[in-house]
Amino acid sequence: MRLSILTRPEVIAFTILIIGTAIVTLRMTRPGGRFSGRSKDGRGGRAVATAGGGGETAFKVEQVNRNDPKARMESVTFADVAGLEEAISELREVVEYLRDPHRFERLGAHMPKGVLLYGLPGCGKTLLARALAGETGVPFYFVSATSFVEKFVGLGAARVRQLFEAAKASAPCIIFIDELDAIGRHRSADTAGEREFDHTLNQLLVELDGFMGSSGVMIIGATNRPELIDSALLRPGRFDRRIQVDRPDRSGREKILRLHADTRPVSRRVDWGEVAAHTAGLTAAELANIVNEGCLLAARRHRDRVAPEDIDEAVSRVLAGTRSARLMSDEEKELVGVHEAGHALLSVLLRGVQPPSRISIVNRGAAFGRSPWSTTDDREVLTKRELMAQLIVLMGGRAAEMQVFGQPSTRAEDDLEHAAGLARRMVERLAMTGRFELAGRKDEGARGNDEGEGGKEVRELLEKAEQAARTILGDNSADLRMVAETLVLKETLTAAELQDMVRGGGGGGAVEMSS
């Protein structure tokens, strides 16, 4: 009797837990339940299926049935994807298989069970998966991997089983798992939470192994961090086809810009090829944002069509942020004008550096880690001479300040940070100063005892670049003054205006840097 009195609260709590767990399990697994995402006729057009209850976060799976007229109107195809020709060509084989699997099976061919799309955020991985489903016309299941695992042990594995059971019933179909690294990362057994992730991953591996070649279910995973994916997921028979979805090149950027502009009233005077040339390194999402920002600016200015000026301003917004409301004094304007003129003039005079589309003294706050003076074009292979030219341009603002005012300012802080990073890369990763023992080291903690001598060579590179910048600007002092005064007066210059100004002033002869 004494034992019963002492444990009564625990018995009550345990009973409630058992009843709650039973209710949740029944709701998750009953036929035709909320997970299946189907209407009463078994083929709902578009549904968001949820499983769970009792206060836990709902598990959401979006299913799109392409036989529904509304779904067909909303469907995406490869025609809606630009700048990803290589990835699309890899996926066309999957399209052919899902459309006519028997043609491949007669020849004994088996398509990959899983396709892994990897690359930077905003490059189009999710769009590619939706376009693949639109091309094939099969049901499409969309789920975020983060929704699999929660606080209840075994819930993640159960949700994986439910997802694959629903997909098999709808075959042929496509399952798209976004942010796959959330459950597919390397396994460990350090904590209970990590063990739950491991159980979920193990169940996913079991489901992948359980697929027969004729199941008609294609698994597509997407991740921004492929290095975290467990090797068991990547072996043949699972996610055995890997497609990189990278930032577009110049041609791809132009296609993406035109694709988004085609549905909007944009002036024919907008040169999308020129815009693409000055947006190297941007993702597809950022390029789409440029067009949208241009439309917003045009609407704010009460235009009927988006003008080139709107797109130019939109590029500046995406690259460097919005314009600051703080007004500069005349002294600040003069200093900033000289600083930016130093960068701009060197970018025209030196080979291997492409001037940005706009040069401005307008304060735009944080540049989000980008420097407009540290980019060239889409080339991945650069020579030491070209990297030195970039270093000189980065040091050009400080050098111009020293030449005109006799002292540097805080304006050069970001330039020095980018220049130091580039110089360190040249010394420690590219061995461009002859230090082969430092080559290939990517993490800063690996420098160890070589920091002293390696740091000395970095400083020497920066000093050499600054001295070269001061020499070139000294030889072109009249052009420096002219560009600086024009920037103070107009606040903004385009690359074409800058080049015409330098040529008109007698400059413009490209300076070839020695190695």
XYZ file of C-alpha atoms in Angstrom:
515
model
C 0.000 0.000 0.000
C 2.862 2.326 0.849
C 4.475 1.667 -2.524
C 1.190 2.490 -4.300
C 0.879 5.838 -2.519
C 4.486 6.835 -3.276
C 4.324 6.049 -6.984
C 0.813 7.265 -7.789
C 1.955 10.501 -9.587
C 4.439 8.510 -11.619
C 1.819 5.906 -12.504
C -0.612 8.598 -13.629
C 2.035 10.357 -15.733
C 3.144 7.085 -17.305
C -0.455 6.145 -18.136
C -1.064 9.504 -19.817
C 2.139 9.101 -21.830
C 1.121 5.624 -23.020
C -2.350 6.798 -24.058
C -0.959 9.860 -25.865
C 1.616 7.787 -27.726
C -1.054 5.308 -28.813
C -3.290 8.100 -30.123
C -0.419 9.690 -32.072
C 0.580 6.323 -33.547
C -2.977 5.537 -34.651
C -3.389 8.951 -36.289
C -0.089 8.574 -38.127
C -0.594 5.050 -39.430
C -4.327 4.597 -40.072
C -5.273 4.042 -43.769
C -6.388 7.181 -45.556
C -5.054 9.242 -42.675
C -3.662 12.707 -42.799
C -0.286 11.549 -44.046
C -1.449 10.080 -47.323
C -2.235 13.493 -48.779
C -4.995 12.036 -50.949
C -8.578 12.990 -51.371
C -11.440 10.504 -50.993
C -10.972 9.278 -54.530
C -7.338 8.472 -53.786
C -5.771 10.931 -56.259
C -6.018 14.399 -54.782
C -4.724 17.113 -57.069
C -2.567 19.023 -54.632
C -2.313 18.336 -50.934
C -0.199 19.137 -47.940
C -0.170 16.037 -45.776
C 0.592 16.236 -42.068
C 1.185 13.680 -39.395
C 1.515 14.226 -35.703
C -0.363 15.737 -32.875
C -0.300 16.246 -29.176
C 1.635 19.495 -29.417
C 4.448 18.279 -31.676
C 5.345 20.083 -34.872
C 3.403 18.732 -37.843
C 5.252 16.643 -40.398
C 4.469 18.159 -43.789
C 4.754 16.475 -47.150
C 3.617 18.354 -50.222
C 2.251 16.123 -52.969
C 1.485 17.472 -56.421
C -0.490 15.244 -58.798
C 0.145 16.407 -62.364
C -3.203 15.046 -63.588
C -4.985 17.857 -61.776
C -5.664 20.917 -64.019
C -4.602 23.382 -61.326
C -1.362 21.487 -60.767
C -0.656 21.530 -64.511
C -1.072 25.310 -64.546
C 1.383 25.666 -61.652
C 3.861 23.083 -62.938
C 7.425 23.982 -63.810
C 9.345 22.468 -66.720
C 12.905 22.688 -67.984
C 11.790 25.594 -70.184
C 11.377 27.606 -66.975
C 14.971 26.915 -65.913
C 17.825 28.951 -67.395
C 21.573 28.862 -66.929
C 21.717 25.218 -65.802
C 22.128 23.436 -69.123
C 24.624 20.865 -67.825
C 22.419 19.841 -64.905
C 19.354 19.669 -67.170
C 21.155 17.425 -69.652
C 21.997 15.035 -66.800
C 18.358 14.931 -65.708
C 16.870 14.362 -69.176
C 17.913 10.726 -68.963
C 15.866 10.415 -65.768
C 12.902 12.002 -67.563
C 13.077 9.444 -70.365
C 13.199 6.604 -67.856
C 10.199 7.796 -65.841
C 8.192 8.353 -69.031
C 8.950 4.924 -70.475
C 10.757 2.653 -67.981
C 10.062 -0.519 -69.999
C 12.247 0.735 -72.867
C 15.237 0.735 -70.502
C 14.325 -2.453 -68.647
C 14.134 -4.458 -71.900
C 17.821 -3.746 -72.363
C 18.672 -4.585 -68.760
C 19.377 -0.961 -67.868
C 18.652 0.329 -64.377
C 18.392 4.002 -63.574
C 20.013 5.393 -60.429
C 17.787 5.019 -57.393
C 18.778 8.438 -56.139
C 20.070 11.726 -57.522
C 21.898 14.178 -55.268
C 21.785 17.851 -56.252
C 24.433 19.870 -54.445
C 25.663 23.430 -54.617
C 25.421 26.863 -53.056
C 22.086 28.202 -51.786
C 20.019 29.981 -54.412
C 21.470 28.170 -57.431
C 18.262 26.333 -58.388
C 18.308 22.863 -56.817
C 14.655 22.896 -55.730
C 13.589 24.456 -59.028
C 15.362 21.673 -60.931
C 13.551 19.008 -58.914
C 10.162 20.622 -59.571
C 10.999 20.974 -63.260
C 11.894 17.286 -63.394
C 8.500 16.404 -61.948
C 6.808 18.757 -64.410
C 8.589 17.169 -67.363
C 7.702 13.627 -66.365
C 4.106 14.358 -65.338
C 4.323 12.057 -62.307
C 3.311 12.797 -58.691
C 5.883 14.825 -56.782
C 6.458 14.499 -53.030
C 8.303 17.397 -51.412
C 9.599 17.104 -47.841
C 12.212 18.941 -45.798
C 14.624 16.599 -44.021
C 14.468 18.767 -40.899
C 10.832 17.723 -40.367
C 11.694 14.040 -39.940
C 13.338 14.160 -36.524
C 11.800 15.560 -33.346
C 11.868 14.848 -29.616
C 10.178 11.421 -29.658
C 12.531 8.477 -30.177
C 11.679 6.482 -33.296
C 9.425 9.138 -34.791
C 11.900 10.026 -37.556
C 12.213 6.422 -38.733
C 8.420 6.035 -38.692
C 7.996 9.129 -40.836
C 10.520 7.832 -43.366
C 8.552 4.579 -43.648
C 5.281 6.470 -44.122
C 6.733 8.674 -46.825
C 8.038 5.750 -48.848
C 4.835 3.739 -48.432
C 2.807 6.646 -49.806
C 5.267 7.090 -52.678
C 5.193 3.403 -53.630
C 1.403 3.541 -53.791
C 1.664 6.467 -56.247
C 4.469 5.048 -58.398
C 5.840 6.152 -60.729
C 6.626 9.291 -58.739
C 9.418 11.499 -57.402
C 10.401 12.063 -53.772
C 12.355 15.264 -53.208
C 14.135 15.574 -49.834
C 15.422 19.094 -49.284
C 18.344 19.847 -46.933
C 19.337 16.175 -46.960
C 22.341 16.830 -44.700
C 19.899 17.377 -41.798
C 19.400 13.592 -41.548
C 22.081 12.280 -43.901
C 25.191 13.528 -42.147
C 27.929 11.257 -40.805
C 26.623 8.971 -38.067
C 27.766 9.058 -34.434
C 26.516 7.812 -31.072
C 27.491 10.527 -28.652
C 24.085 11.701 -27.444
C 20.487 10.524 -27.475
C 19.587 13.257 -29.969
C 22.281 12.140 -32.387
C 21.197 8.515 -31.996
C 17.709 9.548 -33.126
C 19.250 11.126 -36.242
C 21.152 7.872 -36.790
C 17.942 5.809 -36.543
C 16.310 8.057 -39.137
C 19.288 7.765 -41.484
C 19.385 3.984 -41.049
C 15.703 3.755 -41.969
C 16.347 5.878 -45.061
C 19.153 3.504 -46.066
C 16.845 0.516 -45.559
C 14.153 2.079 -47.740
C 16.663 2.838 -50.491
C 17.976 -0.724 -50.399
C 14.428 -2.101 -50.458
C 13.584 -0.490 -53.791
C 13.367 -2.815 -56.736
C 14.482 -1.592 -60.131
C 10.866 -1.482 -61.320
C 9.475 0.385 -58.306
C 9.136 3.560 -60.351
C 10.115 5.817 -57.439
C 12.943 8.285 -58.020
C 14.616 9.867 -54.966
C 16.151 13.314 -55.315
C 18.099 14.887 -52.474
C 19.398 18.442 -52.240
C 22.101 19.828 -49.981
C 24.296 22.886 -49.644
C 26.980 20.894 -47.820
C 27.759 17.609 -49.585
C 30.867 17.062 -47.451
C 28.596 16.309 -44.461
C 26.687 13.495 -46.195
C 27.357 10.008 -44.822
C 29.328 7.890 -47.288
C 26.767 5.090 -46.976
C 24.209 7.304 -48.728
C 26.558 7.980 -51.628
C 27.557 4.450 -52.504
C 26.267 2.829 -55.738
C 22.661 1.741 -55.383
C 21.593 4.723 -53.303
C 22.369 8.334 -54.214
C 24.699 7.133 -56.933
C 24.291 10.072 -59.312
C 25.577 13.423 -58.090
C 24.927 16.648 -59.998
C 26.535 19.936 -59.060
C 24.259 22.964 -59.369
C 26.704 25.848 -59.478
C 26.581 29.590 -60.023
C 25.921 30.424 -63.675
C 28.554 31.711 -66.074
C 28.123 34.895 -68.095
C 25.937 33.264 -70.736
C 23.835 31.585 -68.064
C 23.409 34.839 -66.153
C 22.137 36.592 -69.268
C 19.616 33.799 -69.900
C 18.386 33.950 -66.304
C 18.001 37.727 -66.426
C 16.111 37.557 -69.719
C 13.885 34.753 -68.411
C 12.762 36.869 -65.456
C 12.468 40.025 -67.573
C 10.316 38.424 -70.285
C 7.209 38.552 -68.101
C 7.771 42.166 -67.057
C 7.560 45.505 -68.908
C 11.280 46.188 -69.327
C 12.700 48.780 -71.709
C 14.499 47.472 -74.784
C 17.363 49.794 -73.905
C 18.385 47.476 -71.062
C 21.495 45.567 -72.163
C 21.224 42.259 -70.335
C 24.546 41.102 -71.747
C 26.239 44.074 -70.100
C 24.424 43.430 -66.828
C 25.531 39.783 -66.937
C 29.128 40.852 -67.551
C 29.185 42.858 -64.316
C 27.448 40.349 -62.061
C 30.041 37.567 -61.970
C 29.659 35.277 -58.980
C 25.960 35.912 -58.362
C 23.542 33.024 -57.925
C 20.319 32.551 -59.867
C 18.292 33.790 -56.890
C 20.357 36.978 -56.694
C 19.912 37.591 -60.419
C 16.156 37.171 -60.060
C 16.321 39.656 -57.208
C 18.035 42.192 -59.480
C 15.102 42.120 -61.911
C 12.609 42.361 -59.065
C 14.485 45.271 -57.447
C 14.526 47.039 -60.811
C 10.743 46.658 -61.073
C 10.291 48.012 -57.543
C 12.438 51.042 -58.331
C 10.553 51.706 -61.571
C 7.221 51.555 -59.732
C 8.520 53.917 -57.058
C 9.539 56.381 -59.778
C 6.120 56.069 -61.495
C 7.538 54.650 -64.737
C 5.547 52.569 -67.194
C 8.582 50.425 -68.021
C 11.738 49.392 -66.205
C 14.573 51.631 -67.422
C 18.314 50.882 -67.600
C 18.842 53.269 -64.673
C 16.546 51.124 -62.533
C 18.478 47.953 -63.356
C 21.827 49.677 -62.684
C 20.584 50.787 -59.288
C 19.224 47.298 -58.614
C 22.642 45.774 -59.350
C 24.231 48.170 -56.860
C 21.623 47.262 -54.262
C 22.212 43.541 -54.618
C 26.006 43.866 -54.670
C 26.477 46.503 -51.983
C 23.204 47.071 -50.149
C 20.737 49.933 -50.095
C 21.753 53.555 -50.173
C 22.506 55.065 -46.757
C 20.415 58.016 -45.618
C 23.412 59.686 -43.941
C 24.701 62.720 -45.827
C 28.440 63.171 -46.293
C 30.175 66.474 -45.699
C 32.069 68.169 -48.530
C 35.378 67.025 -47.012
C 34.160 63.418 -46.860
C 32.925 63.564 -50.444
C 36.312 64.790 -51.632
C 38.175 62.073 -49.733
C 35.835 59.297 -50.895
C 35.975 60.649 -54.454
C 39.772 60.442 -54.468
C 39.691 56.978 -52.901
C 37.226 55.529 -55.420
C 38.956 57.321 -58.292
C 42.177 55.514 -57.362
C 40.465 52.142 -57.623
C 38.601 53.082 -60.793
C 41.582 54.491 -62.688
C 43.737 51.456 -61.938
C 40.946 49.087 -63.004
C 40.988 50.764 -66.430
C 44.767 50.994 -66.780
C 45.710 47.484 -65.623
C 45.230 44.309 -67.631
C 43.447 41.446 -65.865
C 40.911 43.548 -63.957
C 37.414 44.393 -65.157
C 35.881 47.652 -63.868
C 32.532 47.219 -62.113
C 29.416 48.397 -63.923
C 29.106 51.466 -61.672
C 31.580 53.468 -59.626
C 29.943 55.479 -56.875
C 30.798 57.501 -53.783
C 27.331 56.893 -52.324
C 27.546 55.173 -48.955
C 25.659 51.864 -49.060
C 26.622 50.415 -45.712
C 27.813 46.834 -45.539
C 28.947 45.194 -48.769
C 28.078 41.684 -47.489
C 31.651 40.429 -47.901
C 31.990 41.511 -51.531
C 34.506 43.919 -52.946
C 33.670 45.303 -56.411
C 37.399 45.723 -57.037
C 38.443 42.123 -56.362
C 36.628 40.419 -59.258
C 37.683 39.889 -62.851
C 35.331 37.642 -64.793
C 34.135 34.040 -64.831
C 37.539 32.502 -65.401
C 38.666 29.987 -62.806
C 42.337 30.025 -63.836
C 44.294 33.229 -63.203
C 48.005 33.914 -63.529
C 50.223 35.486 -60.902
C 50.351 38.649 -63.021
C 46.558 38.924 -63.019
C 46.332 38.343 -59.270
C 48.978 41.021 -58.720
C 46.862 43.398 -60.825
C 43.922 42.696 -58.521
C 46.104 43.420 -55.499
C 47.224 46.730 -56.994
C 43.629 47.796 -57.686
C 42.639 46.878 -54.122
C 45.471 49.050 -52.785
C 44.605 51.853 -55.230
C 42.216 53.690 -52.907
C 44.775 53.941 -50.109
C 47.511 54.890 -52.596
C 45.357 57.700 -54.026
C 44.702 59.058 -50.531
C 48.427 59.063 -49.785
C 49.188 60.850 -53.050
C 46.560 63.596 -52.677
C 46.231 64.045 -48.906
C 49.513 62.624 -47.635
C 47.828 60.199 -45.235
C 45.446 57.202 -45.398
C 41.931 57.023 -43.954
C 39.576 54.402 -42.542
C 37.965 54.104 -45.988
C 40.621 51.522 -46.899
C 39.706 49.070 -44.122
C 37.666 46.672 -46.275
C 40.161 46.976 -49.140
C 43.021 45.944 -46.860
C 41.036 42.968 -45.571
C 40.346 41.676 -49.095
C 43.915 42.424 -50.215
C 45.418 40.591 -47.236
C 43.221 37.568 -47.948
C 44.287 37.506 -51.596
C 47.975 37.932 -50.720
C 47.771 35.159 -48.130
C 46.183 32.864 -50.711
C 48.976 33.637 -53.179
C 51.644 32.825 -50.582
C 50.185 29.925 -48.636
C 47.931 28.100 -51.095
C 49.341 28.909 -54.526
C 53.080 29.091 -53.702
C 53.436 32.138 -55.964
C 56.377 33.387 -53.924
C 58.236 30.071 -53.975
C 57.096 28.770 -50.562
C 56.046 25.283 -51.663
C 55.999 23.946 -48.094
C 52.960 26.150 -47.404
C 51.076 25.314 -50.596
C 47.662 23.701 -50.382
C 46.931 24.599 -46.770
C 43.375 25.871 -46.507
C 42.832 26.263 -42.781
C 44.505 29.063 -40.900
C 45.302 26.828 -37.942
C 47.629 24.715 -40.113
C 50.229 27.447 -40.566
C 51.910 26.793 -37.233
C 55.549 27.835 -37.098
C 55.497 29.100 -40.676
C 53.355 32.092 -39.687
C 56.370 34.361 -39.202
C 58.033 33.921 -42.573
C 54.745 33.423 -44.419
C 53.350 36.575 -42.835
C 56.459 38.457 -43.887
C 55.935 37.460 -47.523
C 52.282 38.517 -47.339
C 53.342 41.947 -46.080
C 55.940 42.216 -48.825
C 53.301 41.482 -51.472
C 50.993 44.149 -50.049
C 53.798 46.706 -49.883
C 54.822 45.901 -53.453
C 51.213 46.301 -54.633
C 50.794 49.637 -52.843
C 54.053 50.972 -54.262
C 53.032 49.936 -57.787
C 49.642 51.623 -57.309
C 51.283 54.878 -56.171
C 53.674 54.811 -59.136
C 50.921 54.288 -61.725
C 48.649 56.903 -60.146
C 51.551 59.347 -59.987
C 52.133 58.907 -63.710
C 48.406 59.546 -64.328
C 47.758 62.228 -61.708
C 45.733 64.436 -64.084
C 43.328 61.589 -64.831
C 43.089 60.824 -61.110
C 42.049 64.409 -60.347
C 39.561 64.463 -63.229
C 37.859 61.207 -62.204
C 37.742 62.258 -58.542
C 36.197 65.654 -59.344
C 33.606 64.045 -61.633
C 32.662 61.537 -58.948
C 32.193 64.314 -56.386
C 29.995 66.197 -58.851
C 27.912 63.306 -60.249
C 28.320 60.789 -57.372
C 28.125 57.886 -59.854
C 29.925 56.902 -63.059
C 29.269 53.948 -65.335
C 32.146 51.819 -66.590
C 31.655 53.187 -70.125
C 31.774 56.803 -68.885
C 34.941 56.066 -66.940
C 36.702 54.487 -69.905
C 35.694 57.346 -72.230
C 36.938 59.868 -69.687
C 40.336 58.210 -69.310
C 40.787 57.823 -73.070
C 39.738 61.428 -73.623
C 42.287 62.593 -71.077
C 45.128 60.900 -72.904
C 45.271 57.816 -70.686
C 43.854 54.386 -71.282
C 47.043 52.627 -72.303
C 46.946 49.320 -70.464
C 49.790 48.800 -68.003
C 51.351 45.340 -68.151
C 52.533 44.127 -64.753
C 55.726 42.152 -64.444
C 55.628 38.930 -62.480
